[in-house]
PDB file of C-alpha atoms and ligand atoms in Angstrom:
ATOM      1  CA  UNK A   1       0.000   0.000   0.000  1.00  0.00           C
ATOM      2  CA  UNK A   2       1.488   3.327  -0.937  1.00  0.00           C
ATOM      3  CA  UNK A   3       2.683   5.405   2.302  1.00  0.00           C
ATOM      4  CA  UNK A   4       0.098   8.475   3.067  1.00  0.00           C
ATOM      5  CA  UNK A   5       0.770  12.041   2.571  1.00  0.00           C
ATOM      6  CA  UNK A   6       1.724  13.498   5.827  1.00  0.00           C
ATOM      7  CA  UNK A   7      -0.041  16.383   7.297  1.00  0.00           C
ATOM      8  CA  UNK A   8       1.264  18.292  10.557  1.00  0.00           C
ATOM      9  CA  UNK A   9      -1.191  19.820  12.485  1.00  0.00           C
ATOM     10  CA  UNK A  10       0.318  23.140  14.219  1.00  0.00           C
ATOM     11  CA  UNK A  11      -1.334  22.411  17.537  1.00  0.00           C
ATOM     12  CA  UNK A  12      -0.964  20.611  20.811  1.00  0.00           C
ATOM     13  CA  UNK A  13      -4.570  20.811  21.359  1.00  0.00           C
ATOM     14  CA  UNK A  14      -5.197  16.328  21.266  1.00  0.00           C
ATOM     15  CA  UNK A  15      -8.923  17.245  20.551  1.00  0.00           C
ATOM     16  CA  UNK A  16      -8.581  19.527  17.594  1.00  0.00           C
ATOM     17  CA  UNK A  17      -5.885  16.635  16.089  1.00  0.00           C
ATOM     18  CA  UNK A  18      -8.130  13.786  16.971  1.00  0.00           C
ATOM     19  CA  UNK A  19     -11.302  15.631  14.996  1.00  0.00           C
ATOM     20  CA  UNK A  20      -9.324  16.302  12.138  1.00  0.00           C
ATOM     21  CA  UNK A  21      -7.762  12.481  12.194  1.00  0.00           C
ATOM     22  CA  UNK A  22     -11.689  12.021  12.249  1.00  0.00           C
ATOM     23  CA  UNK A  23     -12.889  14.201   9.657  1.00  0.00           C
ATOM     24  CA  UNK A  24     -10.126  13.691   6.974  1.00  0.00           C
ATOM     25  CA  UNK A  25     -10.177   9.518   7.286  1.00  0.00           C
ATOM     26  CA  UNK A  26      -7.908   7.438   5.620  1.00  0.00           C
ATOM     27  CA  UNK A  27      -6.296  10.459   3.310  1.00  0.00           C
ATOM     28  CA  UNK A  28      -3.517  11.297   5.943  1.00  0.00           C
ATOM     29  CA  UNK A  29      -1.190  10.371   8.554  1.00  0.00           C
ATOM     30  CA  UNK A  30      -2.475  13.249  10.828  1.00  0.00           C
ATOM     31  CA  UNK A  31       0.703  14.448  13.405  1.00  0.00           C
ATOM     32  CA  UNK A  32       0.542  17.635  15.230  1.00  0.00           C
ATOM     33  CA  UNK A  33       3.298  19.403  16.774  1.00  0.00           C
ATOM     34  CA  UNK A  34       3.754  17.177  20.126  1.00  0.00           C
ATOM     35  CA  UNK A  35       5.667  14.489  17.785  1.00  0.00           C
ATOM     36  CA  UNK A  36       8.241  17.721  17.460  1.00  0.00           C
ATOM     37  CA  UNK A  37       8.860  18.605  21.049  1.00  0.00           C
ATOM     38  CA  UNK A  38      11.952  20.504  19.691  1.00  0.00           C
ATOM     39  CA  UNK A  39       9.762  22.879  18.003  1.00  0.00           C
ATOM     40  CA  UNK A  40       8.907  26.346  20.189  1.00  0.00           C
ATOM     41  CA  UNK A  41       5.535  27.402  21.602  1.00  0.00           C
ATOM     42  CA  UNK A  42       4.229  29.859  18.815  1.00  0.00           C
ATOM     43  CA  UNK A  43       2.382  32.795  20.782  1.00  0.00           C
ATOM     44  CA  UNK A  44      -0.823  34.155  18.918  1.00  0.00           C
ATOM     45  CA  UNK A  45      -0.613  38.342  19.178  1.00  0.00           C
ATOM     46  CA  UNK A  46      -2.632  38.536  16.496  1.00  0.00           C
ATOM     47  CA  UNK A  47      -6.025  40.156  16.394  1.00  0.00           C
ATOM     48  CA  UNK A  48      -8.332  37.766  14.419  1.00  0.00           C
ATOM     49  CA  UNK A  49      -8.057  34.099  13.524  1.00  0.00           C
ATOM     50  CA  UNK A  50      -6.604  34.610  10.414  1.00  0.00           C
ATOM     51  CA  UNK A  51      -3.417  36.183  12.139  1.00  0.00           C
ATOM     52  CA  UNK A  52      -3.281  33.380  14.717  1.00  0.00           C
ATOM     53  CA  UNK A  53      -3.334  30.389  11.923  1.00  0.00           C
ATOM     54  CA  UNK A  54      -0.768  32.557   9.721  1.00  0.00           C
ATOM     55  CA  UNK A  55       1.647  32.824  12.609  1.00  0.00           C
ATOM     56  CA  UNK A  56       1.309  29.316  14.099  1.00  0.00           C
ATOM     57  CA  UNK A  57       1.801  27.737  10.329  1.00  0.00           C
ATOM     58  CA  UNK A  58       4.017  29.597   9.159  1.00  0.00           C
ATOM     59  CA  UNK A  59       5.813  29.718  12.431  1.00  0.00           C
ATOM     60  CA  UNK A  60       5.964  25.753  11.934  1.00  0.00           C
ATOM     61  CA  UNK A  61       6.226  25.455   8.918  1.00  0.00           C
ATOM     62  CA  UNK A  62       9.578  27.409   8.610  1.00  0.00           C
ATOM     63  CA  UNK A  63      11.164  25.150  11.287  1.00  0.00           C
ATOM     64  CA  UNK A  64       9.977  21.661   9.672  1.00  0.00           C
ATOM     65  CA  UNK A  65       9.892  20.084   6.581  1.00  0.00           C
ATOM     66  CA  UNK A  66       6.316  19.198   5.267  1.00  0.00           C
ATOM     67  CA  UNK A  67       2.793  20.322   5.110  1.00  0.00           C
ATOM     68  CA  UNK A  68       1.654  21.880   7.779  1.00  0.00           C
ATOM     69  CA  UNK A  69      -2.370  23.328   8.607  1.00  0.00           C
ATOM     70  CA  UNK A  70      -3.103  25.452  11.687  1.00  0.00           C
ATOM     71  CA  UNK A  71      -6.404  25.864  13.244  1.00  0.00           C
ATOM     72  CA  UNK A  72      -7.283  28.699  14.852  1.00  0.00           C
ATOM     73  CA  UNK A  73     -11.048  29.088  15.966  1.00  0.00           C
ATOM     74  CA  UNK A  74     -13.506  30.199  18.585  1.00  0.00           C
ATOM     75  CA  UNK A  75     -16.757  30.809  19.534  1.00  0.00           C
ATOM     76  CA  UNK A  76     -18.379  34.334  18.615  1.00  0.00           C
ATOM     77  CA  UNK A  77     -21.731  35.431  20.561  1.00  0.00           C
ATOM     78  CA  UNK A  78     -24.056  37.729  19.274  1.00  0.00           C
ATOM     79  CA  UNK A  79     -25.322  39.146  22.913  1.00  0.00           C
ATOM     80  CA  UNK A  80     -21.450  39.159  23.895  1.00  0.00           C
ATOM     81  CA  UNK A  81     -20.736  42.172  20.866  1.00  0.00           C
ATOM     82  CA  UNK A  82     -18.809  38.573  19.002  1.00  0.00           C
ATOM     83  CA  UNK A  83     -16.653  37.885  22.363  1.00  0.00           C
ATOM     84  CA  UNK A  84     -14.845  35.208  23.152  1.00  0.00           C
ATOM     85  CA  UNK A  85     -14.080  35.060  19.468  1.00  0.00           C
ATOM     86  CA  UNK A  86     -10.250  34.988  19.537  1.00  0.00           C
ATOM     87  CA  UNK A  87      -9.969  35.002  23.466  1.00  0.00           C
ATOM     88  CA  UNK A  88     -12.294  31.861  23.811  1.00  0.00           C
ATOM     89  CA  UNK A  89      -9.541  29.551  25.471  1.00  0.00           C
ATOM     90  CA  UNK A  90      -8.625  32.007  28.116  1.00  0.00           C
ATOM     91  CA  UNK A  91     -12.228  33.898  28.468  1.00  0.00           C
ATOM     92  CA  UNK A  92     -12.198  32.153  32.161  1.00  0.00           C
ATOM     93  CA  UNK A  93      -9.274  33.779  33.323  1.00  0.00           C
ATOM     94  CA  UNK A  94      -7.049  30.459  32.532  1.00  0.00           C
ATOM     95  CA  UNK A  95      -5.367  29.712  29.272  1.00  0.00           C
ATOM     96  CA  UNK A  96      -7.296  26.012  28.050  1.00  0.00           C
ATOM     97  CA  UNK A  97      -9.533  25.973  31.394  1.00  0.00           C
ATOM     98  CA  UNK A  98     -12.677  24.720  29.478  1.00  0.00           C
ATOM     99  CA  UNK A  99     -14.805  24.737  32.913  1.00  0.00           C
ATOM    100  CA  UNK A 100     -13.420  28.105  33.860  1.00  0.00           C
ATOM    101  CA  UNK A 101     -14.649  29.359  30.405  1.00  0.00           C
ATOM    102  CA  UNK A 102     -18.074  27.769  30.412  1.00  0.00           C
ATOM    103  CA  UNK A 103     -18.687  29.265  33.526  1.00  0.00           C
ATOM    104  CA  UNK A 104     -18.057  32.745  32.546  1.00  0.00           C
ATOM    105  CA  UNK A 105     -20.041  32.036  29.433  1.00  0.00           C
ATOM    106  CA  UNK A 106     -23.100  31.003  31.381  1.00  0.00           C
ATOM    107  CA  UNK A 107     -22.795  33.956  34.170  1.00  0.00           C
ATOM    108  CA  UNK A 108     -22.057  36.684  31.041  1.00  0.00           C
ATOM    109  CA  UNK A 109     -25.537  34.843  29.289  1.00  0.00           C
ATOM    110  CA  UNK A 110     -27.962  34.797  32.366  1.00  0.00           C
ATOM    111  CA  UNK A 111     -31.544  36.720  31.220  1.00  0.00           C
ATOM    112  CA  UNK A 112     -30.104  37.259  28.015  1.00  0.00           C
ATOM    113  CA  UNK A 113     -33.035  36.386  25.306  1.00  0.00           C
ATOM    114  CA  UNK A 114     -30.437  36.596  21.960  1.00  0.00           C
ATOM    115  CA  UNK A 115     -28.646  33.732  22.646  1.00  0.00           C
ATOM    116  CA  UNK A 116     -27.388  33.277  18.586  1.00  0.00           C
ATOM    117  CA  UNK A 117     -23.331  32.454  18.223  1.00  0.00           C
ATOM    118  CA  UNK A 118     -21.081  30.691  16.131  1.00  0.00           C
ATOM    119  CA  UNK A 119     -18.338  28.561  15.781  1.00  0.00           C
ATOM    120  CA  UNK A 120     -15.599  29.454  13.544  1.00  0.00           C
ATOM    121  CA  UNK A 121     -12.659  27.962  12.069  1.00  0.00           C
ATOM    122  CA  UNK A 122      -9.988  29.170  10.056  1.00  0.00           C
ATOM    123  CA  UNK A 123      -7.413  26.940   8.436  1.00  0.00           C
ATOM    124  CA  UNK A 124      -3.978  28.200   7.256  1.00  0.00           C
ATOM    125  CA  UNK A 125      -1.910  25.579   4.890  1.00  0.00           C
ATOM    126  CA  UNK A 126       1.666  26.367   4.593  1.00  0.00           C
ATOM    127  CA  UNK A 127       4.901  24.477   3.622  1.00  0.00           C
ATOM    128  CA  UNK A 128       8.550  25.859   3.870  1.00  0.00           C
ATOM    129  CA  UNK A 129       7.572  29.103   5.350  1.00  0.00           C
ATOM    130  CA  UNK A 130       5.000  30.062   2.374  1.00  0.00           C
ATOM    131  CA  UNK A 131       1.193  29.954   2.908  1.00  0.00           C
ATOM    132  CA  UNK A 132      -0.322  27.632   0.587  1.00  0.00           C
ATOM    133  CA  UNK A 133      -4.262  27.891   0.888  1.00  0.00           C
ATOM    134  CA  UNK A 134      -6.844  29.604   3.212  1.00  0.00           C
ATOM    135  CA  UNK A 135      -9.787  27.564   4.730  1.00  0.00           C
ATOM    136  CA  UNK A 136     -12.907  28.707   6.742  1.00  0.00           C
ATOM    137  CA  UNK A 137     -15.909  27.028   8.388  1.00  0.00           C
ATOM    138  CA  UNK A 138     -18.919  27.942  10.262  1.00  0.00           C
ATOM    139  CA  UNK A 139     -22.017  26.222  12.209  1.00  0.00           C
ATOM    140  CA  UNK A 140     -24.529  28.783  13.331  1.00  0.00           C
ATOM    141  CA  UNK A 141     -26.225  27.921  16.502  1.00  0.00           C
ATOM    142  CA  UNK A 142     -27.484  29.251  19.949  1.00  0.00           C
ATOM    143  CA  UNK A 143     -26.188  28.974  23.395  1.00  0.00           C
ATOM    144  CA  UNK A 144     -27.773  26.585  26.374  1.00  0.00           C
ATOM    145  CA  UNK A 145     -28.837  27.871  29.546  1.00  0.00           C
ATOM    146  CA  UNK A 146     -26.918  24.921  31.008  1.00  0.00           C
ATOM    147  CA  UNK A 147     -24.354  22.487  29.856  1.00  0.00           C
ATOM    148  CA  UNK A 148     -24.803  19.053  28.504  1.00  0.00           C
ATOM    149  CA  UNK A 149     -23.447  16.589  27.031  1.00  0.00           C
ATOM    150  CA  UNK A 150     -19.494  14.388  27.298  1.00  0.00           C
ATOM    151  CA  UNK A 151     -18.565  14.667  23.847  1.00  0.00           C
ATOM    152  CA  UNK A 152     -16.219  17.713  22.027  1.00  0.00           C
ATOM    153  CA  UNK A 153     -14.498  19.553  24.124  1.00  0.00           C
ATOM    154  CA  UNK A 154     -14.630  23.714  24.866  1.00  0.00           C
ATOM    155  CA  UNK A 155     -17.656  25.281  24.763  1.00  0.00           C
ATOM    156  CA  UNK A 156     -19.107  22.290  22.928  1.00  0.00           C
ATOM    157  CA  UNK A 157     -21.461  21.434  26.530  1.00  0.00           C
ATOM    158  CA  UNK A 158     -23.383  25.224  25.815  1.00  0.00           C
ATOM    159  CA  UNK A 159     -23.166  24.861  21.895  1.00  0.00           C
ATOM    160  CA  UNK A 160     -26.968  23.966  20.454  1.00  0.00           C
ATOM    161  CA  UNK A 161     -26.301  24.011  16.317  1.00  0.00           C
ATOM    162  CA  UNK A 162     -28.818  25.285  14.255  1.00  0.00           C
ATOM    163  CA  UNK A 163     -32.043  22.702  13.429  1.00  0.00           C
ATOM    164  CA  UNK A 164     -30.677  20.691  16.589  1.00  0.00           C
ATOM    165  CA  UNK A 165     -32.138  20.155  19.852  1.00  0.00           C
ATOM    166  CA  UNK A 166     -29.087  19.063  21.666  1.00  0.00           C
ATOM    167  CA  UNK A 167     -25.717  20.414  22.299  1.00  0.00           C
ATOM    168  CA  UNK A 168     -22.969  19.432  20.286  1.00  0.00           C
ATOM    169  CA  UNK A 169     -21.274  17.661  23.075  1.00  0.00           C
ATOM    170  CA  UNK A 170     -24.799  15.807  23.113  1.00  0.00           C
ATOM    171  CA  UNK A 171     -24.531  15.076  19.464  1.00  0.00           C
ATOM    172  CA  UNK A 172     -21.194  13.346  19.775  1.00  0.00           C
ATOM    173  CA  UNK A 173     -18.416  12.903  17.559  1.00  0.00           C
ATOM    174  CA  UNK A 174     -19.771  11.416  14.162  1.00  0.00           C
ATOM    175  CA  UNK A 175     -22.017  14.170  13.990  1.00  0.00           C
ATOM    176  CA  UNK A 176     -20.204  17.198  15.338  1.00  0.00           C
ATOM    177  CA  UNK A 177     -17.562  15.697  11.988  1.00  0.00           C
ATOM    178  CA  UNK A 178     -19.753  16.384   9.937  1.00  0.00           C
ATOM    179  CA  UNK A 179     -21.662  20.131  11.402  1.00  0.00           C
ATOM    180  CA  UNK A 180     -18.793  21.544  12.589  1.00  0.00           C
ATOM    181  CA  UNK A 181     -17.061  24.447  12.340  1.00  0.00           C
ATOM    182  CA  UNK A 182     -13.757  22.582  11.908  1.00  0.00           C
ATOM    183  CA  UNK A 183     -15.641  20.073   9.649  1.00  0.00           C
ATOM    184  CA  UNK A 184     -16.550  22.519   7.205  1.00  0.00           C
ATOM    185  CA  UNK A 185     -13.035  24.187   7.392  1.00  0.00           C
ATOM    186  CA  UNK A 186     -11.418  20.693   6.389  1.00  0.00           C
ATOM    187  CA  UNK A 187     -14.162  20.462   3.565  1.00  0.00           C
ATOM    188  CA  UNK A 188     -13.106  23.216   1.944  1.00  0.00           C
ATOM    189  CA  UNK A 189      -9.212  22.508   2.196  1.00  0.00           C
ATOM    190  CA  UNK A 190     -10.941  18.887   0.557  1.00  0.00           C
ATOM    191  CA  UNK A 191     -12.591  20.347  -1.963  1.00  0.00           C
ATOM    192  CA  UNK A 192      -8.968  22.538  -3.011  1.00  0.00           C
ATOM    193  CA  UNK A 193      -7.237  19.472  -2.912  1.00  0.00           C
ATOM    194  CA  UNK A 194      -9.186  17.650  -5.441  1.00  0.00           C
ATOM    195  CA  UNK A 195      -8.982  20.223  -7.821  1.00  0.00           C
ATOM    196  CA  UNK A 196      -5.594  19.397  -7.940  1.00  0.00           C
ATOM    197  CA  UNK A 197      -4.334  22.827  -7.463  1.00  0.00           C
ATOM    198  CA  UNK A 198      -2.033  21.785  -4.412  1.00  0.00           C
ATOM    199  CA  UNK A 199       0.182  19.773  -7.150  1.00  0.00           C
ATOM    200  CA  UNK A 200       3.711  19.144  -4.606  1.00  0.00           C
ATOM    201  CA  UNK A 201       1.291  17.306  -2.281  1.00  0.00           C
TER     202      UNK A 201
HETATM  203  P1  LIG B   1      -7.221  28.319  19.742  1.00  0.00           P
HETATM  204  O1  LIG B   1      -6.421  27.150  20.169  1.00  0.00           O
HETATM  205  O2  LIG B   1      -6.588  29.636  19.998  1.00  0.00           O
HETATM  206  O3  LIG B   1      -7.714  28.169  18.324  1.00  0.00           O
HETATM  207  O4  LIG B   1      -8.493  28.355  20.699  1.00  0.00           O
HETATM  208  C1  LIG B   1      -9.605  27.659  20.416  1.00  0.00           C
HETATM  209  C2  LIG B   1     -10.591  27.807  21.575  1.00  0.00           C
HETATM  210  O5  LIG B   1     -11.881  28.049  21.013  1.00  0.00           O
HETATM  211  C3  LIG B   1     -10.709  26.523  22.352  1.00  0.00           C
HETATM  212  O6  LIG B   1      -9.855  26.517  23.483  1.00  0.00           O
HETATM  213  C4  LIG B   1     -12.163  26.499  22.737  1.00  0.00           C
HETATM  214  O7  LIG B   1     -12.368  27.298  23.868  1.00  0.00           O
HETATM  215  C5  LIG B   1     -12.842  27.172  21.547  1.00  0.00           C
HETATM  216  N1  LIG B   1     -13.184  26.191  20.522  1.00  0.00           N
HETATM  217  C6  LIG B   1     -12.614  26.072  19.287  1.00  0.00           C
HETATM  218  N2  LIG B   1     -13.172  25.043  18.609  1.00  0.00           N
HETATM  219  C7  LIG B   1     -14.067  24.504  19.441  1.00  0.00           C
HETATM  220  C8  LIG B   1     -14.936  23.390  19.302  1.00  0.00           C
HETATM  221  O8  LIG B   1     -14.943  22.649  18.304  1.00  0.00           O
HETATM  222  N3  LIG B   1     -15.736  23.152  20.338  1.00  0.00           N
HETATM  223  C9  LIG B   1     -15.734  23.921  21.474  1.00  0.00           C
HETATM  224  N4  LIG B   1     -14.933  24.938  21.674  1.00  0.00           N
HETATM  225  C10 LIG B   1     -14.084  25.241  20.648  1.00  0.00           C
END
């Protein structure tokens, strides 16, 4: 069997590897950057998501050889003025604490009657320093007035998608590949790679 195309994830998040292990199937052998423990912590300054995936792929993929795709993402709530958007793993007060986080999100949420967000996800594919593609993904949805649901990880517990009854940490992994943010994101970088415009890969 031929070897698979190798795709480096530039995160050390195991959840958003695992999902995109999930998502893409059989089409890669799916690393991310904890196989490289050489490789520095990339900070994300920037201001959007599209500056934190730029500087954690290309700030990877100058350092190692292959393709490499960074995820940045977040959640963005309409009552909130679009906050946590790019602060949603420290909106707790704790870099990663998801129950810190969901807390806040439920105090900041009490009484309020919009309860609309989104999820968003925006890929960055780069090899040897040089961005190669652009890929974003949505799911539209509406936030719970309590958590439920073991599945996901984040905000996923207080995440009810659009034309769903359940959170996605309800809906569980098959279908939160397929809805997600993330999912659609991966899609799209699909989609480009079947056109065959991504010829060295
Ligand atoms: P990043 O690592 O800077 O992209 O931060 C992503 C943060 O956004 C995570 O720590 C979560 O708080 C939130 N987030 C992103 N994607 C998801 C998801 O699929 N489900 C739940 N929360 C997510």
């Amino acid at each position: 069997m031929p070897e698979l195309p190798q795709l480096i994830l530039a995160t050390r998040n195991a959840h958003k590897t695992e999902e995109i292990r999930h998502i893409l199937g059989h089409r890669f052998e799916v690393l991310d950057v904890r196989s490289f423990p050489e490789l520095p912590e990339i900070e994300e300054t920037g201001t959007t998501f599209l500056e934190n995936a730029r500087l954690k792929a290309l700030g990877i993929s100058n350092r190692i050889d292959g393709w490499v795709l960074a995820d940045d993402s977040g959640l963005e709530v309409d009552a909130l003025g679009a906050a946590p958007g790019v602060w949603s793993s420290s909106f707790g007060g704790e870099e990663g604490n998801h129950q810190l986080n969901n807390e806040r999100l439920m105090r900041e949420m009490a009484g309020k009657t919009d309860r609309n967000a989104r999820f968003r996800c925006t890929l960055v594919l780069a090899k040897g320093g040089v961005e190669k593609g652009v890929f974003l993904g949505t799911v539209e949805g509406s936030i719970a007035v309590s958590p439920s649901g073991n599945g996901g990880f984040g905000y996923d517990p207080l995440f009810i998608p659009a034309d769903h009854n359940a959170t996605m940490a309800d809906l569980g992994a098959d279908v939160k590949s397929r809805l997600s943010h993330r999912a659609k994101a991966i899609q799209a970088f699909v989609r480009e790679l079947e056109t065959g415009n991504l010829v060295d890969f």
